[in-house]
Short mmCIF file of C-alpha atoms and ligand atoms in Angstrom, two decimals:
data_model
loop_
_atom_site.label_atom_id
_atom_site.label_comp_id
_atom_site.label_asym_id
_atom_site.label_seq_id
_atom_site.Cartn_x
_atom_site.Cartn_y
_atom_site.Cartn_z
CA MET B 381 0.01 0.28 -0.07
CA ASP B 382 1.48 3.42 -0.80
CA VAL B 383 1.89 6.18 1.77
CA LEU B 384 -1.41 8.56 0.33
CA THR B 385 -3.81 5.04 0.47
CA LYS B 386 -1.98 4.68 4.49
CA LEU B 387 -2.95 8.29 4.55
CA ASP B 388 -5.90 8.67 3.17
CA ILE B 389 -7.17 5.97 5.34
CA LEU B 390 -5.35 6.82 8.75
CA ALA B 391 -6.37 10.39 8.85
CA GLY B 392 -9.95 8.71 8.22
CA ALA B 393 -9.36 7.72 11.13
CA ALA B 394 -8.29 10.08 13.11
CA LYS B 395 -11.48 12.63 13.32
CA PHE B 396 -12.64 10.37 15.75
CA ASP B 397 -10.10 11.67 18.75
CA VAL B 398 -10.71 15.63 19.76
CA SER B 399 -8.24 15.35 22.33
CA CYS B 400 -6.60 18.13 20.95
CA SER B 401 -6.14 22.09 20.93
CA SER B 402 -3.90 24.14 21.69
CA SER B 403 -1.75 24.43 24.43
CA GLY B 404 0.70 27.46 24.24
CA VAL B 405 4.09 25.39 24.59
CA ALA B 406 7.54 27.20 24.38
CA ARG B 407 9.98 24.79 23.15
CA LYS B 408 12.10 26.58 21.05
CA ASN B 409 14.47 26.20 17.49
CA GLN B 410 17.14 25.37 18.28
CA GLY B 411 19.15 25.32 14.84
CA GLY B 412 16.86 22.73 13.28
CA THR B 413 13.42 22.92 11.67
CA GLY B 414 10.07 24.36 12.90
CA ASN B 415 8.97 26.17 16.00
CA ALA B 416 6.08 26.19 19.10
CA LYS B 417 7.66 29.23 20.95
CA LEU B 418 5.34 30.93 18.97
CA PHE B 419 2.32 29.72 18.11
CA GLY B 420 1.22 26.52 20.10
CA ILE B 421 -0.47 24.68 17.84
CA CYS B 422 -3.94 23.56 17.43
CA HIS B 423 -6.72 22.00 14.77
CA THR B 424 -8.84 24.65 15.62
CA TRP B 425 -7.74 28.13 17.32
CA SER B 426 -5.00 29.32 19.24
CA ALA B 427 -4.60 31.61 22.33
CA ASP B 428 -4.19 34.70 20.03
CA GLY B 429 -7.39 33.99 17.45
CA ARG B 430 -5.59 32.08 14.92
CA CYS B 431 -6.17 28.90 12.91
CA ILE B 432 -3.72 26.83 13.63
CA SER B 433 -3.42 23.57 11.28
CA LEU B 434 -2.15 20.35 12.28
CA LEU B 435 -1.85 16.60 11.26
CA LYS B 436 -4.23 14.72 12.99
CA VAL B 437 -3.10 10.85 12.08
CA LEU B 438 -3.27 7.56 13.22
CA LEU B 439 0.52 5.63 12.92
CA SER B 440 -1.63 2.30 12.50
CA ASN B 441 -6.16 1.07 12.50
CA ASP B 442 -5.00 -2.35 12.90
CA CYS B 443 -6.28 -2.67 16.01
CA VAL B 444 -6.56 -5.96 18.76
CA TYR B 445 -8.77 -3.99 20.76
CA ASP B 446 -12.72 -4.45 20.21
CA CYS B 447 -14.38 -0.74 21.52
CA CYS B 448 -17.91 -0.84 20.92
CA TYR B 449 -18.24 3.04 19.85
CA CYS B 450 -15.02 3.19 17.42
CA VAL B 451 -14.43 2.30 13.44
CA SER B 452 -11.39 0.53 14.26
CA ARG B 453 -12.67 -1.76 16.27
CA ARG B 454 -11.29 -5.80 15.53
CA SER B 455 -14.62 -6.80 14.71
CA ASN B 456 -15.49 -4.26 11.93
CA ASN B 457 -14.21 -4.90 8.29
CA ILE B 458 -12.65 -1.78 6.87
CA PRO B 459 -9.54 -1.04 5.46
CA ARG B 460 -6.46 -1.60 7.89
CA ALA B 461 -3.25 0.20 7.49
CA SER B 462 -0.11 1.12 9.32
CA PHE B 463 2.79 3.63 8.87
CA THR B 464 6.51 2.18 9.13
CA SER B 465 8.02 5.12 11.89
CA ARG B 466 9.85 6.97 9.04
CA GLU B 467 6.85 6.74 6.63
CA LEU B 468 5.10 9.53 8.84
CA ALA B 469 8.07 10.92 10.58
CA ASP B 470 9.13 11.69 6.35
CA LEU B 471 5.60 12.76 6.22
CA THR B 472 5.11 15.04 9.21
CA LEU B 473 8.13 16.79 7.73
CA GLN B 474 7.30 17.28 4.08
CA PHE B 475 3.86 18.55 5.46
CA TYR B 476 5.30 20.99 7.31
CA ARG B 477 8.33 22.72 4.38
CA ARG B 478 4.77 22.79 2.66
CA ASN B 479 3.42 24.94 4.60
CA TYR B 480 1.06 22.21 5.40
CA ILE B 481 0.77 21.69 8.59
CA GLU B 482 2.78 23.43 11.57
CA GLY B 483 2.19 20.18 14.13
CA LEU B 484 1.82 16.83 14.96
CA PHE B 485 -1.10 14.69 16.81
CA LEU B 486 -0.37 11.43 16.44
CA SER B 487 -2.79 8.35 18.14
CA SER B 488 -2.94 5.52 17.36
CA ALA B 489 -5.33 2.05 17.62
CA VAL B 490 -3.63 -1.14 19.59
CA GLU B 491 -1.06 -2.12 16.97
CA LYS B 492 0.07 -6.13 18.58
CA SER B 493 0.16 -4.75 22.21
CA PRO B 494 0.11 -1.44 23.73
CA ASP B 495 3.77 -1.71 24.02
CA HIS B 496 4.53 -2.76 20.18
CA THR B 497 2.66 0.84 19.87
CA MET B 498 4.10 3.04 21.47
CA GLU B 499 7.30 1.32 21.09
CA LYS B 500 6.42 2.52 17.20
CA ILE B 501 5.44 5.85 18.48
CA ILE B 502 8.34 6.44 20.44
CA GLN B 503 10.51 6.27 17.00
CA VAL B 504 8.64 8.56 15.15
CA LEU B 505 8.93 10.68 17.79
CA THR B 506 12.76 10.00 17.98
CA LEU B 507 12.72 10.11 14.67
CA LEU B 508 11.43 13.42 14.06
CA ARG B 509 13.14 15.15 17.32
CA LYS B 510 16.84 14.26 16.73
CA GLU B 511 17.55 12.77 13.40
CA TYR B 512 15.25 15.69 11.45
CA GLU B 513 15.43 17.79 14.27
CA PHE B 514 11.87 18.97 14.25
CA HIS B 515 10.24 21.42 16.37
CA GLY B 516 7.36 21.82 16.42
CA TYR B 517 4.33 21.28 18.61
CA ILE B 518 3.02 16.82 18.88
CA HIS B 519 0.85 16.09 21.12
CA VAL B 520 0.63 11.83 21.63
CA LYS B 521 -2.13 9.89 22.48
CA VAL B 522 -1.38 7.11 25.79
CA ILE B 523 -1.20 3.86 24.19
CA PRO B 524 -3.73 2.69 27.71
CA GLY B 525 -2.04 -0.31 29.49
CA ALA B 526 1.69 0.78 27.95
CA ASP B 527 4.43 0.38 29.89
CA PRO B 528 5.55 3.06 32.55
CA SER B 529 8.75 3.23 30.51
CA LEU B 530 7.55 3.70 27.52
CA ILE B 531 5.20 6.84 28.98
CA ASN B 532 8.04 8.13 30.54
CA ARG B 533 10.12 8.52 26.81
CA ALA B 534 7.72 9.09 24.68
CA GLY B 535 6.89 12.32 27.32
CA MET B 536 10.78 13.68 27.07
CA LEU B 537 9.99 14.27 23.19
CA CYS B 538 6.31 15.33 22.36
CA ASP B 539 5.12 18.29 23.84
CA ARG B 540 1.94 17.53 24.91
CA MET B 541 0.37 13.82 26.03
CA SER B 542 -3.38 12.51 26.58
CA VAL B 543 -4.98 9.76 28.34
CA ASN B 544 -8.19 9.25 26.52
CA ILE B 545 -10.50 8.25 28.87
CA GLU B 546 -13.07 7.39 26.39
CA GLN B 547 -15.67 6.58 29.23
CA PRO B 548 -16.83 8.83 33.05
CA THR B 549 -17.12 5.16 34.60
CA GLU B 550 -15.92 1.71 34.89
CA HIS B 551 -19.20 0.15 33.80
CA SER B 552 -19.67 1.96 30.85
CA LEU B 553 -15.96 1.38 30.06
CA ARG B 554 -16.62 -2.04 31.31
CA LEU B 555 -19.38 -2.74 28.82
CA LEU B 556 -18.37 0.00 25.25
CA ALA B 557 -14.44 -1.46 25.87
CA PRO B 558 -14.08 -4.01 27.67
CA GLN B 559 -10.70 -4.70 27.15
CA LYS B 560 -9.38 -0.65 28.77
CA SER B 561 -9.69 0.15 32.23
CA LEU B 562 -10.10 2.27 34.99
CA PRO B 563 -7.21 1.79 37.08
CA ILE B 564 -5.41 1.12 34.12
CA LEU B 565 -6.09 4.81 32.37
CA TYR B 566 -6.46 6.20 36.08
CA ALA B 567 -2.41 4.78 36.58
CA SER B 568 -0.86 6.34 33.44
CA MET B 569 -2.56 10.47 34.46
CA GLN B 570 -1.10 9.82 37.89
CA GLN B 571 2.51 8.88 36.62
CA LEU B 572 2.30 12.08 33.83
CA LYS B 573 1.31 14.49 37.00
CA ASP B 574 3.97 13.34 39.14
CA GLN B 575 6.47 13.03 36.16
CA ILE B 576 5.28 16.99 34.91
CA LEU B 577 5.95 17.90 38.52
CA LEU B 578 9.21 16.02 39.11
CA TYR B 579 10.67 17.66 36.29
CA LYS B 580 9.48 21.23 36.68
CA ASP B 581 9.97 20.87 39.93
CA ASP B 582 13.85 19.76 38.85
CA ARG B 583 13.93 23.07 36.26
CA ARG B 584 14.17 24.99 39.10
CA HIS B 585 17.32 23.66 40.72
CA PHE B 586 19.31 22.56 37.17
CA HIS B 587 18.53 25.24 33.77
CA ARG B 588 19.54 22.19 32.49
CA THR B 589 17.70 19.54 32.99
CA PRO B 590 14.36 18.64 29.72
CA ARG B 591 11.47 19.26 29.35
CA PHE B 592 8.82 16.53 30.71
CA VAL B 593 5.55 17.12 28.12
CA PRO B 594 5.19 20.30 28.60
CA GLY B 595 1.93 21.94 27.57
CA GLY B 596 0.21 19.18 30.24
CA GLN B 597 -1.60 15.78 29.35
CA SER B 598 -5.34 16.50 28.57
CA THR B 599 -8.52 13.72 27.91
CA GLN B 600 -11.90 12.60 25.68
CA MET B 601 -14.42 11.65 26.88
CA ILE B 602 -17.53 10.37 24.11
CA VAL B 603 -20.75 11.57 25.35
CA GLY B 604 -23.88 9.68 24.60
CA ALA B 605 -22.36 6.03 23.64
CA SER B 606 -23.79 5.11 26.92
CA GLN B 607 -26.78 5.79 29.35
CA ASP B 608 -24.64 8.03 31.24
CA ASN B 609 -25.60 11.77 32.60
CA ASP B 610 -24.08 14.56 32.92
CA LEU B 611 -24.24 15.19 36.90
CA THR B 612 -21.97 11.25 35.62
CA ILE B 613 -19.65 13.21 33.64
CA LEU B 614 -19.16 16.07 35.22
CA HIS B 615 -18.35 14.83 38.05
CA THR B 616 -15.62 12.58 36.15
CA THR B 617 -14.55 16.19 34.42
CA GLN B 618 -14.14 18.12 37.79
CA ALA B 619 -12.48 14.24 39.77
CA LEU B 620 -9.55 14.65 36.91
CA TYR B 621 -9.20 17.54 36.95
CA LYS B 622 -8.34 18.30 40.93
CA ASN B 623 -6.65 14.58 40.96
CA PHE B 624 -4.21 14.54 37.29
CA GLY B 625 -4.09 18.62 36.98
CA LEU B 626 -5.44 18.42 33.73
CA LYS B 627 -5.01 21.09 31.02
CA ARG B 628 -8.50 20.10 29.28
CA VAL B 629 -11.14 17.53 29.74
CA TYR B 630 -12.17 17.03 25.44
CA PHE B 631 -16.10 15.87 24.82
CA SER B 632 -17.12 14.48 22.27
CA ALA B 633 -20.34 13.56 20.74
CA TYR B 634 -21.06 9.89 19.69
CA VAL B 635 -21.06 8.95 16.43
CA PRO B 636 -22.89 6.09 15.50
CA VAL B 637 -20.47 4.31 13.41
CA ASN B 638 -21.09 1.02 14.68
CA GLN B 639 -24.68 -1.62 15.45
CA ASP B 640 -24.16 -3.27 18.57
CA SER B 641 -27.06 -3.55 21.31
CA ASN B 642 -25.25 -1.23 23.58
CA LEU B 643 -25.50 1.69 21.88
CA PRO B 644 -27.86 4.44 20.13
CA ALA B 645 -29.50 2.94 17.27
CA LEU B 646 -27.47 4.04 13.72
CA THR B 647 -29.83 6.49 12.85
CA SER B 648 -29.20 8.23 16.14
CA VAL B 649 -27.52 11.77 15.50
CA PRO B 650 -24.57 13.16 17.20
CA PRO B 651 -25.68 14.99 20.68
CA LEU B 652 -23.77 17.54 19.48
CA LEU B 653 -26.04 20.38 22.19
CA ARG B 654 -24.98 18.25 24.74
CA GLU B 655 -22.07 18.55 23.88
CA HIS B 656 -21.94 21.81 23.19
CA ARG B 657 -23.58 22.18 27.12
CA LEU B 658 -21.18 19.80 28.62
CA TYR B 659 -17.81 22.59 27.18
CA GLN B 660 -20.11 25.43 28.67
CA SER B 661 -19.52 23.39 31.86
CA ASP B 662 -16.47 22.27 31.98
CA TRP B 663 -15.31 26.49 31.22
CA LEU B 664 -17.34 27.08 34.28
CA LEU B 665 -16.29 24.51 36.07
CA ARG B 666 -12.39 25.85 35.69
CA PHE B 667 -12.99 29.33 35.74
CA TYR B 668 -15.66 30.31 37.56
CA HIS B 669 -15.02 28.65 40.60
CA PHE B 670 -18.35 26.65 40.00
CA LYS B 671 -19.04 22.99 40.47
CA ALA B 672 -20.02 20.23 39.33
CA GLU B 673 -22.61 19.50 41.82
CA GLU B 674 -24.12 23.26 41.47
CA LEU B 675 -24.53 23.13 38.25
CA VAL B 676 -26.76 19.57 38.05
CA ASP B 677 -27.78 17.63 40.69
CA ALA B 678 -29.99 14.12 41.54
CA ASN B 679 -32.96 16.43 40.68
CA HIS B 680 -31.51 17.65 37.35
CA ALA B 681 -28.74 15.50 36.60
CA ASN B 682 -28.72 16.74 32.55
CA LEU B 683 -28.16 19.83 31.92
CA GLU B 684 -30.73 22.20 29.48
CA THR B 685 -30.83 21.60 26.17
CA GLU B 686 -32.37 25.65 25.36
CA ILE B 687 -30.48 27.63 28.09
CA ASP B 688 -27.12 27.96 29.15
CA PRO B 689 -26.13 26.26 32.36
CA LYS B 690 -24.63 30.04 33.90
CA SER B 691 -28.73 31.32 33.49
CA ALA B 692 -30.24 28.08 34.16
CA TRP B 693 -28.09 27.84 37.91
CA ALA B 694 -29.31 31.27 38.24
CA LEU B 695 -32.88 30.82 37.30
CA ARG B 696 -32.77 27.78 39.74
CA HIS B 697 -31.62 29.65 42.24
CA PRO B 698 -33.58 33.32 42.23
CA GLU B 699 -31.95 33.74 46.11
CA TYR B 700 -28.49 35.38 44.99
CA PHE B 701 -30.70 37.87 42.68
CA PRO B 702 -31.30 40.34 41.68
CA LEU B 703 -27.34 41.58 42.90
CA GLU B 704 -26.69 44.56 43.55
CA ILE B 705 -23.29 45.50 41.40
CA ASN B 706 -21.55 48.20 43.37
CA ARG B 707 -21.30 45.52 46.34
CA ALA B 708 -20.64 42.12 44.55
CA SER B 709 -17.52 40.44 45.73
CA TYR B 710 -15.67 38.97 41.93
CA GLU B 711 -16.53 35.57 43.30
CA GLU B 712 -20.29 36.97 43.58
CA LEU B 713 -19.83 38.71 39.79
CA LEU B 714 -19.06 35.25 38.02
CA ARG B 715 -22.28 33.60 38.75
CA VAL B 716 -24.52 36.51 37.05
CA PRO B 717 -25.33 35.74 33.64
CA GLY B 718 -23.55 38.04 31.14
CA ILE B 719 -20.84 38.45 33.45
CA GLY B 720 -17.65 36.94 32.35
CA THR B 721 -13.76 37.22 33.90
CA LYS B 722 -12.89 39.66 32.53
CA SER B 723 -15.48 42.65 33.01
CA ALA B 724 -16.11 41.23 35.93
CA TRP B 725 -12.44 42.77 37.33
CA ARG B 726 -13.77 46.09 35.53
CA ILE B 727 -17.32 46.26 37.74
CA ILE B 728 -14.55 45.95 40.27
CA ASN B 729 -12.07 48.21 39.24
CA GLN B 730 -14.57 50.71 37.85
CA ARG B 731 -16.86 51.06 40.94
CA ARG B 732 -13.36 51.95 42.69
CA VAL B 733 -14.00 54.79 41.17
CA VAL B 734 -17.80 56.23 41.19
CA ALA B 735 -21.22 53.61 41.50
CA ILE B 736 -21.87 52.05 38.19
CA SER B 737 -25.10 52.31 36.79
CA ALA B 738 -27.03 50.21 34.04
CA ASP B 739 -25.24 52.42 31.08
CA GLN B 740 -22.47 51.47 31.93
CA LEU B 741 -22.49 47.80 32.47
CA LYS B 742 -22.43 47.77 28.71
CA LYS B 743 -19.76 49.48 27.67
CA LEU B 744 -17.62 47.17 30.59
CA GLY B 745 -18.48 44.38 28.59
CA VAL B 746 -21.98 42.97 30.18
CA VAL B 747 -24.14 40.98 28.18
CA PHE B 748 -27.00 43.62 28.66
CA LYS B 749 -29.80 41.49 27.57
CA ARG B 750 -28.91 37.87 29.92
CA ALA B 751 -27.57 40.85 33.45
CA GLN B 752 -30.18 43.05 33.67
CA TYR B 753 -32.73 40.76 34.61
CA PHE B 754 -29.80 39.22 37.45
CA VAL B 755 -28.20 43.01 38.93
CA THR B 756 -29.78 46.21 40.29
CA CYS B 757 -27.62 49.38 39.78
CA LYS B 758 -27.37 51.92 42.20
CA GLY B 759 -30.06 50.39 43.49
CA ILE B 760 -32.64 50.12 40.80
CA TYR B 761 -33.75 47.85 38.48
CA PRO B 762 -32.63 47.71 34.91
CA GLY B 763 -35.03 44.95 33.86
CA ASN B 764 -37.49 45.52 31.67
CA MET B 765 -40.03 43.73 34.42
CA PRO B 766 -40.32 42.98 37.43
CA TYR B 767 -37.56 40.17 39.19
CA ASN B 768 -39.68 37.07 37.70
CA PRO B 769 -37.51 33.95 36.87
CA ALA B 770 -39.93 32.15 35.45
CA ALA B 771 -41.22 35.06 33.11
CA ILE B 772 -37.29 35.45 32.68
CA ARG B 773 -36.86 32.00 31.59
CA ARG B 774 -39.08 32.58 28.77
CA LEU B 775 -37.72 35.71 27.82
CA MET B 776 -34.13 33.90 27.92
CA LEU B 777 -35.68 30.19 25.53
CA PRO B 778 -34.42 31.19 21.89
CA LYS B 779 -36.42 32.48 19.59
CA PRO B 780 -38.80 29.50 17.06
CA SER B 781 -36.46 29.49 14.05
CA PHE B 782 -38.97 31.15 10.55
CA THR B 783 -38.89 27.22 9.58
CA GLN B 784 -40.06 25.80 13.22
CA MET B 785 -43.15 28.79 12.47
CA SER B 786 -43.87 28.19 9.12
CA LEU B 787 -44.94 23.92 9.85
CA PHE B 788 -46.43 25.71 13.37
S1 LIG Z 2093 -8.32 0.55 20.98
FE1 LIG Z 2093 -10.22 0.93 21.11
S2 LIG Z 2093 -11.02 3.29 20.55
FE2 LIG Z 2093 -8.98 2.64 20.34
S3 LIG Z 2093 -8.15 2.01 18.13
FE3 LIG Z 2093 -9.08 -0.09 19.00
S4 LIG Z 2093 -11.06 -0.21 18.87
FE4 LIG Z 2093 -10.53 2.40 18.86
#
């Protein structure tokens, strides 16, 4: 099989892994090719808003595992292909030189065994870093069950690693991916966390200490393949951030590719809106001091799809609102729909000089059409009706589209 045919198969199979994004690492070019210092590599958007291209490919799709949700599972009758390490290293460099890509996201199916696959990944990394002196961004997926020493070697050569947890509970993982288990995945995450901290600490004392996974680690969870609700998913997400210091947890709406009694029907659609709400909640966990148990609980085990999680929380807690904008703390301001981290700081700074009125809120970057229902400014409620959560909910619900109205 020629390399382009392999690329066609293996790049197509890699599209289901979403756990790659900018990490803004500072790997310097020491005289070779490529440079991750300026960019941070991402297949979507970098921190400064630019779109970054990344060669996202599998080393092999010839898998010995049989995960129900995966197109590359052993029992599927699909074309199989595997790159040699040199083929993939050459391809990456050629694409880089042609300016098609700025980095590599390298994942793989489990070819023969986890250790065999991880060895091949290390060969690709060694060729790129040592022989071709490629200093661009490289994100590597840890093969579940690989030997810790191999994970350690790969971590010395790449910028970011991800251990994909795939499912939020051991029960779901056992059901859908019987060869994987959470304790094994957690052990790899713990190893990465410990090593990252160790090397960081060493670098404080010894400047020449090499970097180990400088962009940190991330993971991916598939949403909608199992019966797990958002409460379970967000609790697991919160625990992952707390226990393993992850940079990101990515959510991937399940795309029905296999017929299986444990999976949604082939005709079902990927739950993209649910995925979007989970990303919004993830943002609230990381930057807005929310806890998973505040966003979802036993009575509301799934996030509302019609309203964003922060507004839904605010409407369920009328006891917090309306909030006086000139007296609220930073943490309280963050809880107001329409106020973000930057606008909260602007409010804090501005009111040191002068008490803030409703008109000034818009100039401070607040999304006034949402915030107006939840605040008072100098004791005046700016909303166009008395504070009433049920009425506010009706106003905040998305308006029916033209097509829906026509059908109605
Ligand atoms: S290990 Fe599972 S998810 Fe990964 S490629 Fe193999 S079958 Fe797919």
